[in-house]
Amino acid sequence: MFSEHPTDTRNRPGALGIPLFERGALSHRALPLSLQALTQKALVQGLLDPNQRPASREWADALGNTLDELFPCSRCKQIVPFPSWEAPQERRCPLCGASFPRPHPAVLQLYEERGRGNFVAIERRVVLGNGFRVYPDVVNAGQAVPLSRRGVAPAGHMEWDGVRGCYALVLDTDSEWTVRSPDGSGRILATRGKGLPLVVGHYVRFGDGGRMGIVLP
Ligand SMILES: [Zn+2]
């Protein structure tokens, strides 16, 4: 029986949720949301019914996507999934328990266009700290994280804008990215070398036909 079964707690470790380095037990809740969902599908719904278990392709995609959700802990220096699904004040390193210093990295939930102007959330989030690169497979429609990004030119990168007090997403290719507020006002366009301010709740469009991202809190 899965040690973190939602209703059957017989195998639940006593130290679950306590940081690993304090003799705690790591929870699958420290994994990105898509891996949490697959774990539950495999070990709860799929425990007695093999047809309910995720396909290997789903695992491969979710593990690949995890690459964009990692962030270094400033205390223990380990690279961990950044808990963007937790409220900002609840975000802690699962290994040492330290909270993440502000400013937290910007988090984008990605959307893909399905028909003109109709965007659907996909199972990809990107966590972007100062200096992080944004790769083509993040911004282009229909692309998955490749096995390696070695030698791939970034489409853009992140810079902390000390004047505005927010991150700026700088475009490094010949494209046109825009950011706009939820009501559509205040649309800003960026071309190569220009930065877009990332404000919580605003939408980033990665060029015509490209993906969209919403800036999460
Ligand atoms: Zn840590």
Tab-separated table of C-alpha atoms and ligand atoms in Angstrom:
chain	number	residue	atom	x	y	z
A	1	MET	CA	0.000	0.000	0.000
A	2	PHE	CA	1.296	3.461	-0.991
A	3	SER	CA	2.729	5.153	2.123
A	4	GLU	CA	0.927	8.379	1.176
A	5	HIS	CA	-2.425	6.840	0.226
A	6	PRO	CA	-5.019	9.609	0.720
A	7	THR	CA	-7.328	7.577	2.983
A	8	ASP	CA	-5.352	4.521	4.132
A	9	THR	CA	-2.656	5.832	6.478
A	10	ARG	CA	-1.348	2.485	7.776
A	11	ASN	CA	2.039	2.892	6.086
A	12	ARG	CA	2.376	6.642	6.603
A	13	PRO	CA	5.897	7.521	7.868
A	14	GLY	CA	5.820	9.412	11.152
A	15	ALA	CA	8.332	11.964	9.907
A	16	LEU	CA	6.490	12.704	6.656
A	17	GLY	CA	6.803	16.343	5.692
A	18	ILE	CA	9.732	17.004	8.041
A	19	PRO	CA	12.805	18.152	6.025
A	20	LEU	CA	14.974	15.234	4.910
A	21	PHE	CA	18.109	16.627	6.561
A	22	GLU	CA	16.250	16.723	9.891
A	23	ARG	CA	15.618	12.972	9.663
A	24	GLY	CA	12.330	13.539	7.917
A	25	ALA	CA	10.691	11.483	5.188
A	26	LEU	CA	10.449	13.002	1.719
A	27	SER	CA	6.903	13.268	0.429
A	28	HIS	CA	5.880	12.864	-3.200
A	29	ARG	CA	4.290	16.288	-2.618
A	30	ALA	CA	7.797	17.722	-3.071
A	31	LEU	CA	7.584	16.756	-6.755
A	32	PRO	CA	6.115	19.003	-9.457
A	33	LEU	CA	2.332	18.708	-9.797
A	34	SER	CA	2.394	16.506	-12.897
A	35	LEU	CA	4.697	13.985	-11.160
A	36	GLN	CA	2.490	14.074	-8.047
A	37	ALA	CA	-0.523	13.231	-10.212
A	38	LEU	CA	1.293	10.388	-12.009
A	39	THR	CA	2.529	8.961	-8.689
A	40	GLN	CA	-1.022	8.867	-7.365
A	41	LYS	CA	-2.333	7.416	-10.617
A	42	ALA	CA	0.272	4.644	-10.477
A	43	LEU	CA	0.138	3.843	-6.768
A	44	VAL	CA	-3.499	4.562	-5.836
A	45	GLN	CA	-5.856	4.123	-8.822
A	46	GLY	CA	-3.374	1.873	-10.635
A	47	LEU	CA	-2.368	-0.290	-7.673
A	48	LEU	CA	-4.827	-3.077	-8.451
A	49	ASP	CA	-5.793	-2.005	-11.963
A	50	PRO	CA	-2.857	-1.957	-14.398
A	51	ASN	CA	-4.984	-0.126	-16.998
A	52	GLN	CA	-5.084	2.909	-14.722
A	53	ARG	CA	-1.300	3.183	-14.556
A	54	PRO	CA	0.372	6.000	-16.503
A	55	ALA	CA	2.084	5.146	-19.775
A	56	SER	CA	5.877	5.332	-19.904
A	57	ARG	CA	5.525	8.297	-22.313
A	58	GLU	CA	3.669	10.254	-19.590
A	59	TRP	CA	6.497	9.616	-17.138
A	60	ALA	CA	9.108	10.635	-19.693
A	61	ASP	CA	7.274	13.888	-20.516
A	62	ALA	CA	6.683	14.785	-16.864
A	63	LEU	CA	10.300	14.056	-15.935
A	64	GLY	CA	11.509	16.151	-18.873
A	65	ASN	CA	9.245	19.034	-17.857
A	66	THR	CA	10.673	18.880	-14.345
A	67	LEU	CA	13.915	20.251	-15.756
A	68	ASP	CA	12.226	23.677	-15.969
A	69	GLU	CA	10.872	23.564	-12.413
A	70	LEU	CA	14.169	23.189	-10.559
A	71	PHE	CA	15.715	25.881	-8.425
A	72	PRO	CA	18.733	25.927	-6.080
A	73	CYS	CA	18.138	26.199	-2.348
A	74	SER	CA	20.169	29.111	-0.980
A	75	ARG	CA	20.896	27.306	2.303
A	76	CYS	CA	21.703	23.661	1.491
A	77	LYS	CA	22.707	24.456	-2.137
A	78	GLN	CA	20.826	21.427	-3.453
A	79	ILE	CA	18.732	21.810	-6.600
A	80	VAL	CA	15.120	20.966	-5.815
A	81	PRO	CA	11.707	21.309	-7.495
A	82	PHE	CA	10.595	24.872	-6.716
A	83	PRO	CA	7.230	24.467	-4.924
A	84	SER	CA	5.310	26.941	-7.099
A	85	TRP	CA	2.044	25.134	-6.222
A	86	GLU	CA	2.361	26.161	-2.571
A	87	ALA	CA	1.363	29.634	-1.363
A	88	PRO	CA	4.469	31.875	-1.543
A	89	GLN	CA	4.869	32.076	2.254
A	90	GLU	CA	4.668	28.239	2.536
A	91	ARG	CA	7.428	27.466	0.036
A	92	ARG	CA	10.281	25.592	1.680
A	93	CYS	CA	13.164	23.414	0.566
A	94	PRO	CA	12.050	19.779	1.076
A	95	LEU	CA	15.605	18.799	2.009
A	96	CYS	CA	16.635	21.388	4.621
A	97	GLY	CA	13.376	23.230	5.320
A	98	ALA	CA	14.717	26.716	4.498
A	99	SER	CA	12.295	29.174	2.976
A	100	PHE	CA	13.298	30.640	-0.369
A	101	PRO	CA	14.628	34.207	-0.174
A	102	ARG	CA	12.736	36.978	-1.952
A	103	PRO	CA	12.383	37.718	-4.705
A	104	HIS	CA	11.225	34.234	-5.577
A	105	PRO	CA	11.854	33.159	-9.161
A	106	ALA	CA	9.125	34.057	-11.646
A	107	VAL	CA	6.831	31.143	-12.486
A	108	LEU	CA	5.049	30.845	-15.821
A	109	GLN	CA	2.181	28.450	-16.469
A	110	LEU	CA	2.272	27.635	-20.183
A	111	TYR	CA	-0.704	27.567	-22.545
A	112	GLU	CA	-1.021	26.329	-26.089
A	113	GLU	CA	-3.348	27.736	-28.729
A	114	ARG	CA	-6.062	25.327	-29.851
A	115	GLY	CA	-7.891	27.263	-32.501
A	116	ARG	CA	-7.625	30.993	-33.010
A	117	GLY	CA	-7.418	32.810	-29.676
A	118	ASN	CA	-8.427	29.752	-27.648
A	119	PHE	CA	-5.661	28.838	-25.203
A	120	VAL	CA	-5.510	25.681	-23.114
A	121	ALA	CA	-3.176	25.149	-20.160
A	122	ILE	CA	-0.602	22.419	-20.745
A	123	GLU	CA	1.220	20.429	-18.073
A	124	ARG	CA	4.256	22.678	-18.131
A	125	ARG	CA	5.471	25.336	-15.769
A	126	VAL	CA	8.746	27.162	-16.007
A	127	VAL	CA	10.577	28.526	-12.979
A	128	LEU	CA	12.847	31.398	-13.963
A	129	GLY	CA	15.407	32.995	-11.699
A	130	ASN	CA	17.848	35.761	-12.521
A	131	GLY	CA	20.019	34.753	-15.489
A	132	PHE	CA	17.951	31.663	-16.362
A	133	ARG	CA	17.636	30.831	-20.036
A	134	VAL	CA	14.369	30.337	-21.886
A	135	TYR	CA	14.723	27.658	-24.552
A	136	PRO	CA	12.838	27.334	-27.860
A	137	ASP	CA	11.015	24.207	-26.640
A	138	VAL	CA	9.418	26.374	-23.921
A	139	VAL	CA	8.057	29.073	-26.216
A	140	ASN	CA	7.266	27.176	-29.446
A	141	ALA	CA	3.940	25.402	-29.818
A	142	GLY	CA	3.924	21.621	-29.748
A	143	GLN	CA	7.510	21.163	-28.589
A	144	ALA	CA	8.612	18.903	-25.744
A	145	VAL	CA	11.734	19.194	-23.601
A	146	PRO	CA	14.505	17.519	-25.625
A	147	LEU	CA	16.826	14.887	-24.172
A	148	SER	CA	19.574	17.528	-24.211
A	149	ARG	CA	19.646	21.293	-24.708
A	150	ARG	CA	23.383	21.295	-25.222
A	151	GLY	CA	24.215	23.516	-28.183
A	152	VAL	CA	20.656	24.889	-28.394
A	153	ALA	CA	20.586	28.709	-28.567
A	154	PRO	CA	18.247	30.178	-25.945
A	155	ALA	CA	15.207	32.128	-27.196
A	156	GLY	CA	15.519	34.524	-24.269
A	157	HIS	CA	16.744	34.973	-20.734
A	158	MET	CA	15.689	36.453	-17.403
A	159	GLU	CA	17.067	39.559	-15.757
A	160	TRP	CA	16.121	41.122	-12.452
A	161	ASP	CA	14.994	44.699	-13.108
A	162	GLY	CA	16.029	46.562	-9.974
A	163	VAL	CA	14.347	49.788	-11.092
A	164	ARG	CA	10.917	48.242	-11.630
A	165	GLY	CA	11.408	45.678	-8.840
A	166	CYS	CA	10.395	42.781	-11.061
A	167	TYR	CA	11.889	40.292	-13.497
A	168	ALA	CA	12.285	41.131	-17.147
A	169	LEU	CA	12.135	38.514	-19.842
A	170	VAL	CA	14.669	39.498	-22.491
A	171	LEU	CA	14.204	38.303	-26.045
A	172	ASP	CA	17.367	36.925	-27.688
A	173	THR	CA	15.978	35.983	-31.117
A	174	ASP	CA	14.303	37.767	-34.036
A	175	SER	CA	10.753	37.387	-32.859
A	176	GLU	CA	8.119	39.580	-31.199
A	177	TRP	CA	6.973	38.785	-27.706
A	178	THR	CA	4.243	40.712	-25.942
A	179	VAL	CA	3.019	41.008	-22.402
A	180	ARG	CA	-0.385	42.327	-21.409
A	181	SER	CA	-2.473	42.752	-18.292
A	182	PRO	CA	-5.601	40.583	-17.743
A	183	ASP	CA	-7.920	43.319	-19.066
A	184	GLY	CA	-5.827	43.658	-22.213
A	185	SER	CA	-4.582	47.151	-21.418
A	186	GLY	CA	-0.949	48.098	-21.157
A	187	ARG	CA	0.310	45.818	-23.887
A	188	ILE	CA	4.110	45.885	-24.231
A	189	LEU	CA	6.016	44.560	-27.225
A	190	ALA	CA	9.594	43.310	-27.154
A	191	THR	CA	11.944	42.619	-30.034
A	192	ARG	CA	15.489	41.207	-29.885
A	193	GLY	CA	17.453	42.547	-26.936
A	194	LYS	CA	14.393	44.126	-25.282
A	195	GLY	CA	12.895	42.992	-21.993
A	196	LEU	CA	9.303	42.441	-20.915
A	197	PRO	CA	8.375	43.096	-17.270
A	198	LEU	CA	6.845	40.008	-15.657
A	199	VAL	CA	4.014	41.036	-13.353
A	200	VAL	CA	1.863	38.464	-11.532
A	201	GLY	CA	-1.342	37.782	-13.470
A	202	HIS	CA	-0.050	39.187	-16.744
A	203	TYR	CA	0.089	37.210	-19.979
A	204	VAL	CA	3.172	36.692	-22.115
A	205	ARG	CA	2.713	35.741	-25.755
A	206	PHE	CA	5.754	34.154	-27.357
A	207	GLY	CA	5.200	35.425	-30.895
A	208	ASP	CA	2.414	34.734	-33.353
A	209	GLY	CA	1.628	31.017	-33.217
A	210	GLY	CA	3.790	30.559	-30.133
A	211	ARG	CA	2.790	29.521	-26.649
A	212	MET	CA	1.419	31.821	-24.000
A	213	GLY	CA	2.437	32.013	-20.366
A	214	ILE	CA	0.655	33.484	-17.374
A	215	VAL	CA	2.800	34.798	-14.523
A	216	LEU	CA	1.791	32.933	-11.365
A	217	PRO	CA	2.015	34.497	-7.865
B	1	ZN	ZN	17.668	23.374	1.208
